[in-house]
Short mmCIF file of C-alpha atoms and ligand atoms in Angstrom, two decimals:
data_model
loop_
_atom_site.label_atom_id
_atom_site.label_comp_id
_atom_site.label_asym_id
_atom_site.label_seq_id
_atom_site.Cartn_x
_atom_site.Cartn_y
_atom_site.Cartn_z
CA MET A 1166 -0.31 -0.60 -0.03
CA LYS A 1167 1.37 3.71 -0.56
CA HIS A 1168 1.88 5.47 2.05
CA ASP A 1169 1.06 9.85 1.93
CA HIS A 1170 3.70 10.23 4.24
CA GLU A 1171 2.36 14.04 3.19
CA HIS A 1172 -0.31 13.70 5.77
CA TYR A 1173 1.76 12.49 8.12
CA LEU A 1174 4.52 15.26 8.52
CA SER A 1175 4.00 18.42 10.92
CA GLN A 1176 3.09 21.51 9.04
CA THR A 1177 5.97 23.52 10.23
CA ALA A 1178 8.32 21.32 9.40
CA LYS A 1179 6.93 21.58 6.19
CA ASP A 1180 6.91 24.57 5.60
CA LEU A 1181 10.67 25.08 6.60
CA GLN A 1182 13.21 25.53 2.74
CA PRO A 1183 15.75 23.79 2.27
CA SER A 1184 19.18 25.90 2.84
CA GLY A 1185 20.33 27.95 -0.25
CA ILE A 1186 23.71 26.83 0.04
CA ARG A 1187 23.32 23.86 0.01
CA LYS A 1188 22.04 23.46 -2.41
CA PHE A 1189 25.04 25.66 -4.02
CA PHE A 1190 27.61 23.50 -2.50
CA ASP A 1191 26.25 20.89 -4.25
CA LEU A 1192 26.11 21.70 -7.06
CA ALA A 1193 29.74 21.79 -6.73
CA ALA A 1194 30.55 19.43 -5.65
CA SER A 1195 29.47 17.52 -7.93
CA MET A 1196 31.45 19.18 -10.83
CA LYS A 1197 35.36 18.70 -10.96
CA ASP A 1198 38.23 21.79 -11.06
CA VAL A 1199 35.51 24.60 -8.92
CA ILE A 1200 37.06 26.44 -6.70
CA SER A 1201 34.89 27.18 -4.36
CA LEU A 1202 34.30 30.73 -1.97
CA GLY A 1203 30.66 29.47 -1.07
CA VAL A 1204 31.01 27.86 2.06
CA GLY A 1205 31.58 29.77 5.97
CA GLU A 1206 34.40 27.79 6.95
CA PRO A 1207 37.94 28.38 7.71
CA ASP A 1208 40.63 26.72 4.70
CA PHE A 1209 43.11 25.88 7.69
CA ILE A 1210 42.93 22.75 10.60
CA THR A 1211 42.49 22.51 13.50
CA PRO A 1212 46.00 24.02 15.34
CA TRP A 1213 47.60 20.14 16.38
CA SER A 1214 47.92 21.29 19.99
CA ILE A 1215 43.57 20.56 19.93
CA ARG A 1216 43.95 17.44 18.05
CA GLU A 1217 46.56 15.55 20.16
CA ALA A 1218 44.72 16.75 23.70
CA ALA A 1219 41.30 15.72 22.54
CA ILE A 1220 43.29 11.96 21.04
CA LEU A 1221 45.18 11.90 24.65
CA SER A 1222 41.78 11.91 25.63
CA LEU A 1223 40.03 8.87 24.13
CA GLU A 1224 43.41 7.29 24.84
CA GLN A 1225 43.23 8.11 28.54
CA GLY A 1226 39.45 6.88 28.53
CA PHE A 1227 37.76 9.47 28.94
CA THR A 1228 34.61 7.58 26.63
CA SER A 1229 31.73 8.59 28.68
CA TYR A 1230 29.27 11.13 29.26
CA THR A 1231 29.84 15.03 31.29
CA ALA A 1232 27.81 16.44 32.68
CA ASN A 1233 24.84 18.03 30.62
CA ALA A 1234 26.50 21.18 31.66
CA GLY A 1235 30.04 20.28 30.09
CA LEU A 1236 32.89 19.43 31.72
CA LEU A 1237 33.54 22.00 34.43
CA GLU A 1238 36.82 22.10 33.75
CA LEU A 1239 36.18 23.66 30.21
CA ARG A 1240 32.73 25.34 31.41
CA GLU A 1241 35.86 27.33 34.11
CA GLU A 1242 37.77 27.80 30.70
CA ILE A 1243 34.74 29.41 29.20
CA SER A 1244 34.13 31.64 32.09
CA PHE A 1245 37.50 32.90 32.03
CA TYR A 1246 38.13 33.39 28.09
CA LEU A 1247 35.15 35.34 28.24
CA SER A 1248 35.73 37.64 31.19
CA GLY A 1249 39.38 37.76 29.82
CA ARG A 1250 39.13 38.75 25.95
CA PHE A 1251 35.22 40.87 27.03
CA GLY A 1252 34.79 41.49 30.26
CA VAL A 1253 32.05 39.49 31.49
CA GLN A 1254 31.73 37.28 34.01
CA TYR A 1255 30.22 34.26 34.19
CA ASP A 1256 29.30 31.99 37.34
CA PRO A 1257 30.76 27.84 35.01
CA LYS A 1258 28.32 26.25 37.47
CA SER A 1259 25.16 27.71 36.77
CA GLN A 1260 25.48 30.15 33.59
CA ILE A 1261 26.87 28.14 31.02
CA ILE A 1262 26.51 25.47 28.66
CA VAL A 1263 28.68 23.61 26.01
CA THR A 1264 26.28 22.83 23.37
CA ILE A 1265 26.33 20.88 19.65
CA GLY A 1266 28.61 24.10 17.54
CA ALA A 1267 26.63 27.24 18.43
CA SER A 1268 23.59 26.05 16.29
CA GLN A 1269 22.28 24.27 18.67
CA ALA A 1270 23.52 27.31 20.92
CA ILE A 1271 20.98 29.33 18.42
CA ASP A 1272 18.17 26.57 18.44
CA LEU A 1273 18.17 26.59 22.45
CA ALA A 1274 18.38 29.94 23.09
CA PHE A 1275 14.74 30.37 20.49
CA ARG A 1276 12.98 26.73 22.25
CA ALA A 1277 13.96 28.32 25.99
CA ILE A 1278 12.26 32.38 25.61
CA LEU A 1279 9.30 31.83 23.06
CA ASN A 1280 6.15 31.40 22.98
CA GLN A 1281 3.29 30.44 19.60
CA GLY A 1282 3.20 34.35 18.31
CA ASP A 1283 6.26 36.24 19.84
CA GLU A 1284 7.81 37.84 16.64
CA VAL A 1285 11.90 37.53 17.16
CA LEU A 1286 13.42 40.18 14.98
CA ILE A 1287 16.25 38.99 12.49
CA VAL A 1288 18.54 42.44 11.22
CA GLU A 1289 19.51 41.00 7.35
CA PRO A 1290 20.72 39.33 5.43
CA ALA A 1291 21.02 37.15 8.13
CA PHE A 1292 22.69 33.88 8.02
CA VAL A 1293 19.96 30.52 7.47
CA SER A 1294 19.15 29.17 10.21
CA TYR A 1295 17.37 32.27 12.13
CA ALA A 1296 14.82 31.86 10.95
CA PRO A 1297 13.93 28.30 10.28
CA LEU A 1298 15.15 28.08 14.08
CA VAL A 1299 12.38 31.00 15.18
CA ALA A 1300 9.62 29.46 12.91
CA ILE A 1301 10.23 26.01 15.00
CA ALA A 1302 10.37 26.98 18.36
CA GLY A 1303 6.93 28.67 17.86
CA GLY A 1304 7.97 32.30 17.39
CA THR A 1305 7.81 34.47 14.04
CA PRO A 1306 10.15 35.79 12.59
CA VAL A 1307 10.32 39.24 11.27
CA ALA A 1308 12.90 40.93 9.04
CA VAL A 1309 14.92 43.80 10.03
CA ALA A 1310 16.12 44.93 6.19
CA THR A 1311 19.14 46.87 6.43
CA SER A 1312 21.60 48.14 2.85
CA PRO A 1313 25.36 48.35 1.76
CA ALA A 1314 24.46 52.78 2.13
CA ASN A 1315 25.02 52.36 5.67
CA GLY A 1316 27.37 49.34 4.75
CA PHE A 1317 24.60 46.63 6.23
CA LYS A 1318 25.18 47.86 10.09
CA VAL A 1319 21.06 47.98 11.19
CA THR A 1320 20.89 51.34 13.21
CA PRO A 1321 18.50 51.72 16.41
CA GLU A 1322 15.42 53.28 13.68
CA GLN A 1323 15.22 50.45 11.98
CA ILE A 1324 15.08 48.02 14.89
CA GLU A 1325 12.72 50.48 16.56
CA ALA A 1326 9.76 50.45 12.93
CA ALA A 1327 9.59 46.61 13.72
CA ILE A 1328 9.24 46.51 16.86
CA THR A 1329 5.38 45.31 17.69
CA GLY A 1330 3.25 44.65 20.74
CA LYS A 1331 4.42 41.26 20.21
CA THR A 1332 7.62 41.41 19.46
CA LYS A 1333 10.38 39.29 21.81
CA ALA A 1334 13.56 39.13 21.39
CA ILE A 1335 15.93 39.85 18.89
CA LEU A 1336 18.98 38.25 17.11
CA LEU A 1337 22.39 40.34 16.90
CA CYS A 1338 25.38 38.94 14.36
CA SER A 1339 28.21 40.57 14.69
CA PRO A 1340 30.49 40.41 12.94
CA ASN A 1341 28.12 39.04 11.02
CA ASN A 1342 27.32 36.08 7.85
CA PRO A 1343 26.82 36.82 4.98
CA THR A 1344 28.03 40.86 5.41
CA GLY A 1345 30.88 40.75 7.01
CA SER A 1346 29.88 43.73 9.13
CA THR A 1347 30.83 44.48 12.40
CA LEU A 1348 28.93 47.03 15.24
CA THR A 1349 31.59 48.83 17.05
CA LYS A 1350 30.95 49.48 20.31
CA ASP A 1351 29.58 53.02 20.43
CA GLU A 1352 27.16 51.56 17.48
CA LEU A 1353 25.47 49.03 19.87
CA ILE A 1354 25.59 51.82 22.58
CA GLU A 1355 23.01 52.97 20.76
CA ILE A 1356 20.84 50.08 19.21
CA THR A 1357 20.46 48.83 23.01
CA GLU A 1358 19.42 51.68 24.85
CA ILE A 1359 16.44 50.65 22.33
CA ILE A 1360 16.66 47.18 22.88
CA ARG A 1361 15.70 47.80 26.75
CA LYS A 1362 13.13 50.86 26.08
CA HIS A 1363 11.43 48.09 24.59
CA ASP A 1364 12.17 45.91 26.90
CA LEU A 1365 13.94 42.81 24.01
CA ILE A 1366 16.23 39.25 24.72
CA VAL A 1367 18.63 39.86 22.34
CA VAL A 1368 19.95 36.63 21.20
CA SER A 1369 23.96 37.80 20.84
CA ASP A 1370 25.92 36.06 17.94
CA GLU A 1371 29.49 36.27 18.93
CA ILE A 1372 30.72 33.23 16.96
CA TYR A 1373 32.85 35.35 14.86
CA CYS A 1374 34.03 37.17 17.57
CA GLU A 1375 37.27 36.61 17.17
CA LEU A 1376 37.77 37.64 13.97
CA THR A 1377 37.41 41.50 13.62
CA TYR A 1378 40.23 43.06 11.57
CA ASP A 1379 40.08 46.41 12.44
CA GLU A 1380 38.64 46.96 16.18
CA ALA A 1381 38.45 45.29 19.56
CA PHE A 1382 35.33 43.18 18.94
CA THR A 1383 32.44 44.14 22.19
CA SER A 1384 30.17 41.24 23.54
CA VAL A 1385 26.53 43.16 23.90
CA ALA A 1386 26.73 41.49 27.46
CA ALA A 1387 29.27 43.88 28.24
CA ILE A 1388 27.02 46.54 27.01
CA GLU A 1389 25.66 48.72 30.20
CA GLY A 1390 22.76 47.51 31.15
CA MET A 1391 22.34 44.33 29.00
CA TYR A 1392 23.59 41.66 30.44
CA GLU A 1393 20.48 40.19 31.77
CA ARG A 1394 18.55 40.39 29.13
CA THR A 1395 21.13 38.49 26.70
CA ILE A 1396 21.87 35.69 25.74
CA LEU A 1397 26.15 35.05 23.93
CA ILE A 1398 25.51 33.00 21.41
CA ASN A 1399 29.28 31.48 21.19
CA GLY A 1400 31.77 28.51 20.20
CA PHE A 1401 34.90 27.32 18.40
CA SER A 1402 33.55 26.91 14.90
CA LYS A 1403 35.39 29.43 13.51
CA GLY A 1404 37.90 30.79 15.16
CA PHE A 1405 39.80 27.83 16.07
CA ALA A 1406 39.11 26.24 12.96
CA MET A 1407 37.04 24.01 14.49
CA THR A 1408 33.82 23.20 12.40
CA GLY A 1409 32.99 19.49 12.83
CA TRP A 1410 33.95 19.58 15.72
CA ARG A 1411 30.42 21.00 16.67
CA LEU A 1412 31.45 23.19 19.75
CA GLY A 1413 29.83 25.66 20.84
CA PHE A 1414 28.07 27.43 23.68
CA LEU A 1415 26.03 30.33 25.25
CA ALA A 1416 26.33 31.78 28.51
CA ALA A 1417 23.44 34.04 30.23
CA PRO A 1418 21.87 34.93 32.94
CA LYS A 1419 21.08 31.62 34.71
CA GLU A 1420 17.41 31.72 34.33
CA PHE A 1421 17.30 30.93 30.99
CA VAL A 1422 20.44 28.31 31.54
CA ALA A 1423 18.43 26.68 34.31
CA VAL A 1424 15.84 25.87 31.46
CA MET A 1425 17.76 25.86 28.66
CA LEU A 1426 19.00 23.49 29.98
CA LYS A 1427 16.02 21.08 30.29
CA ILE A 1428 16.29 21.32 26.76
CA HIS A 1429 19.75 20.32 26.16
CA GLN A 1430 19.88 17.21 28.37
CA TYR A 1431 16.38 15.48 27.16
CA THR A 1432 17.50 16.78 23.51
CA THR A 1433 21.51 15.91 23.37
CA MET A 1434 22.25 15.32 27.28
CA CYS A 1435 25.64 16.99 26.93
CA ALA A 1436 28.39 17.22 24.57
CA PRO A 1437 30.55 14.83 23.34
CA ASN A 1438 34.09 13.82 26.11
CA MET A 1439 36.74 13.50 24.39
CA LEU A 1440 36.38 16.51 21.92
CA GLN A 1441 35.52 18.54 24.82
CA HIS A 1442 39.16 17.91 26.46
CA GLY A 1443 40.29 19.36 22.67
CA ALA A 1444 38.68 22.53 23.78
CA ILE A 1445 40.50 22.94 26.57
CA GLU A 1446 42.71 22.68 25.06
CA ALA A 1447 42.20 25.53 22.60
CA LEU A 1448 41.70 27.60 25.25
CA ARG A 1449 44.15 27.34 27.40
CA ASN A 1450 46.96 27.41 24.38
CA THR A 1451 46.51 28.39 21.19
CA TYR A 1452 45.54 32.65 21.29
CA HIS A 1453 48.44 32.68 19.34
CA GLU A 1454 47.10 30.23 16.08
CA VAL A 1455 44.26 31.90 16.23
CA GLU A 1456 45.84 35.39 16.08
CA SER A 1457 47.96 34.20 12.94
CA MET A 1458 44.88 32.80 12.00
CA ARG A 1459 43.52 36.14 11.75
CA ASN A 1460 46.20 38.06 10.13
CA SER A 1461 46.19 35.75 7.67
CA TYR A 1462 42.01 35.99 6.95
CA ARG A 1463 43.70 40.36 7.38
CA ARG A 1464 45.12 39.97 4.17
CA ARG A 1465 43.04 37.66 1.77
CA ARG A 1466 40.10 40.69 3.38
CA ASN A 1467 42.47 43.80 1.76
CA TYR A 1468 43.17 41.57 -0.88
CA VAL A 1469 39.75 40.67 -1.59
CA VAL A 1470 37.99 44.12 -2.09
CA GLN A 1471 40.52 45.61 -3.61
CA THR A 1472 40.14 43.84 -6.26
CA LEU A 1473 36.29 43.41 -6.44
CA ASN A 1474 36.01 46.88 -6.52
CA GLN A 1475 38.72 47.44 -9.39
CA ILE A 1476 37.29 44.91 -11.84
CA GLY A 1477 33.25 46.32 -11.74
CA LEU A 1478 32.07 44.61 -8.41
CA ASN A 1479 31.25 47.14 -5.57
CA CYS A 1480 32.14 46.21 -2.76
CA HIS A 1481 32.07 47.48 1.07
CA THR A 1482 35.11 46.76 3.63
CA PRO A 1483 33.84 44.18 6.27
CA GLY A 1484 35.11 43.98 9.64
CA GLY A 1485 35.29 40.85 10.20
CA ALA A 1486 34.13 37.74 10.15
CA PHE A 1487 35.17 35.77 6.37
CA TYR A 1488 32.75 37.10 3.90
CA VAL A 1489 32.60 39.77 1.58
CA PHE A 1490 29.09 40.78 0.07
CA PRO A 1491 29.63 42.65 -3.25
CA SER A 1492 26.71 44.20 -5.04
CA ILE A 1493 26.70 42.37 -8.25
CA ARG A 1494 24.09 44.65 -9.98
CA SER A 1495 26.16 46.16 -12.66
CA THR A 1496 25.66 43.10 -14.37
CA GLY A 1497 22.12 43.39 -14.43
CA LEU A 1498 21.63 39.53 -13.64
CA SER A 1499 20.54 38.50 -10.24
CA SER A 1500 22.11 37.24 -7.62
CA GLU A 1501 20.41 33.44 -8.21
CA GLN A 1502 21.86 33.74 -12.27
CA PHE A 1503 25.27 35.31 -10.68
CA ALA A 1504 26.23 32.44 -8.88
CA GLU A 1505 24.36 30.06 -11.10
CA GLU A 1506 26.39 31.19 -14.87
CA LEU A 1507 29.92 31.85 -12.36
CA LEU A 1508 29.38 28.77 -11.81
CA MET A 1509 29.16 26.97 -15.10
CA GLN A 1510 31.22 29.37 -17.25
CA GLU A 1511 34.31 29.96 -14.96
CA LYS A 1512 33.13 26.72 -12.15
CA VAL A 1513 33.95 28.89 -9.23
CA ALA A 1514 31.27 28.22 -6.01
CA VAL A 1515 30.48 32.16 -4.81
CA VAL A 1516 26.31 32.02 -2.60
CA PRO A 1517 23.22 34.51 -4.07
CA GLY A 1518 22.98 37.18 -2.07
CA HIS A 1519 18.86 36.01 -1.24
CA VAL A 1520 19.10 32.94 0.29
CA PHE A 1521 19.82 35.42 3.62
CA GLY A 1522 16.80 38.12 3.45
CA GLU A 1523 15.12 39.08 0.11
CA SER A 1524 17.61 42.35 1.08
CA GLY A 1525 20.41 40.41 -0.17
CA GLU A 1526 18.98 40.16 -3.33
CA GLY A 1527 21.33 41.89 -6.11
CA TYR A 1528 24.85 40.90 -4.27
CA ILE A 1529 26.67 37.31 -4.29
CA ARG A 1530 28.57 36.52 -1.04
CA CYS A 1531 32.34 35.24 -1.28
CA SER A 1532 34.56 33.71 1.77
CA TYR A 1533 37.65 34.32 1.02
CA ALA A 1534 38.43 31.79 3.85
CA ALA A 1535 40.48 29.94 1.50
CA SER A 1536 44.20 29.87 0.00
CA MET A 1537 45.94 33.27 -1.16
CA ASP A 1538 46.25 31.60 -4.07
CA GLN A 1539 42.46 30.07 -4.95
CA LEU A 1540 41.74 33.02 -3.79
CA GLN A 1541 44.08 35.17 -7.21
CA GLU A 1542 42.65 32.27 -9.66
CA ALA A 1543 39.30 32.23 -8.29
CA LEU A 1544 39.26 36.80 -8.90
CA LYS A 1545 40.51 36.08 -12.53
CA ARG A 1546 37.57 33.90 -13.27
CA ILE A 1547 34.64 36.04 -12.10
CA ARG A 1548 37.38 39.43 -13.97
CA ARG A 1549 36.42 37.48 -17.49
CA PHE A 1550 33.11 36.36 -16.06
CA ILE A 1551 32.32 40.15 -15.42
CA GLU A 1552 33.59 41.04 -18.81
CA SER A 1553 31.76 38.35 -21.20
CA LYS A 1554 28.84 40.64 -18.71
CA GLY A 1555 29.75 43.22 -20.62
CA VAL A 1556 30.71 45.15 -17.53
CA ILE A 1557 33.71 46.66 -17.96
CA ALA A 1558 36.41 46.63 -15.66
CA SER A 1559 37.49 49.75 -13.75
CA SER A 1560 40.61 49.27 -14.38
CA PRO A 1561 42.01 45.99 -15.53
CA SER A 1562 45.82 46.01 -16.15
CA GLU A 1563 46.38 47.59 -12.79
CA LYS A 1564 48.00 44.99 -11.03
CA VAL A 1565 46.00 44.69 -7.22
CA LYS A 1566 49.30 44.23 -4.64
CA ILE A 1567 48.99 42.20 -2.01
CA ARG A 1568 49.07 43.89 1.38
N1 LIG B 1895 26.18 31.59 13.55
C1 LIG B 1895 26.77 32.06 12.03
C2 LIG B 1895 26.45 33.82 12.33
C3 LIG B 1895 27.25 31.23 11.26
O1 LIG B 1895 28.01 31.50 10.53
C4 LIG B 1895 27.36 30.01 11.19
C5 LIG B 1895 28.09 28.77 10.80
O2 LIG B 1895 28.07 29.56 10.47
C6 LIG B 1895 26.90 29.73 12.72
C7 LIG B 1895 26.41 29.86 13.94
C8 LIG B 1895 27.10 28.05 12.90
O3 LIG B 1895 28.22 27.68 13.49
P1 LIG B 1895 28.79 26.22 14.88
O4 LIG B 1895 29.65 25.23 13.36
O5 LIG B 1895 30.04 26.98 16.03
O6 LIG B 1895 27.36 25.13 14.78
#
């Protein structure tokens, strides 16, 4: 008998759209000689001493469950890291949970705070998970569109205009994926005034905190009056080049953490023991390696932004993360057409901007977490593609200096 599987599925689950990033990634993976600027992860391998610590912990037999919130030793290191680096104090025993990536931490945050129909403001263009995770938790995502005129930074006015009687929270992500835009401390102070005025909670995704290039990073929780209303999301994936480890953490007022811990305990139990030993090593001893990766990203950012602008793709200089978000409007193509044709014609994979929200239409996301050789070759191919579309590169013969 043929089953009508559709009939059994939840409407919320059916309504979810597959991630547009994966679609391009899968397409690119099926082709030969593609240079991928598509996926958002470091091109570095996790520093050796972190891998060694995890191997050693396996050798020593650390194969059991840990405390639900994670190894206390790791939570102590996270607490020390957050206070030392960003000046925010969290009690390791009651205010920190080690999660399966920042992804799970975001999920826990929304599940813990949302009732059916609560609205969450999402500053767009935005990381693809936020709106689906809000919907899964029963909330309603509300897009707050930013524009390149303001470097893709949200303003207090834009936030205030989107607030309704149902608004419960706002998701802030600085440095941002996909635009790389990074809010300064002063900008955060202005924005958080509105957030306090309207009594909102901030889910602050600080996963790119180690990757800022022009200014020191400021945590939302460190802004006066914000600690009590912030759920801080962070993790090891980006700064420490540990995407495959699936390790993140959250820190928040203990009343929030107690509720998130219940959900975590029932859905996940705990993060993997041996990998948590690697994370302890990451926080204790690998800061110099993070710094060297950051310096390398900064050089690549400077090169990529300068070259894109030279070839006629207008691109603001992002303050952090490892993405650029150039406009492709000069080509007359939609971002989907641009990404598809570029892939087919020149074998360079980028992500069309619209997958990050409507305001991303007219842009593409390129990750510069690739080697300098790959970036140079990719930009050569993009230039050729642009020229084939009849867009004149501003100074085609000019050699771009790599700083
Ligand atoms: N938040 C942002 C803004 C991201 O870009 C990503 C990954 O691309 C994540 C969260 C997920 O991070 P994790 O690997 O820690 O789950």
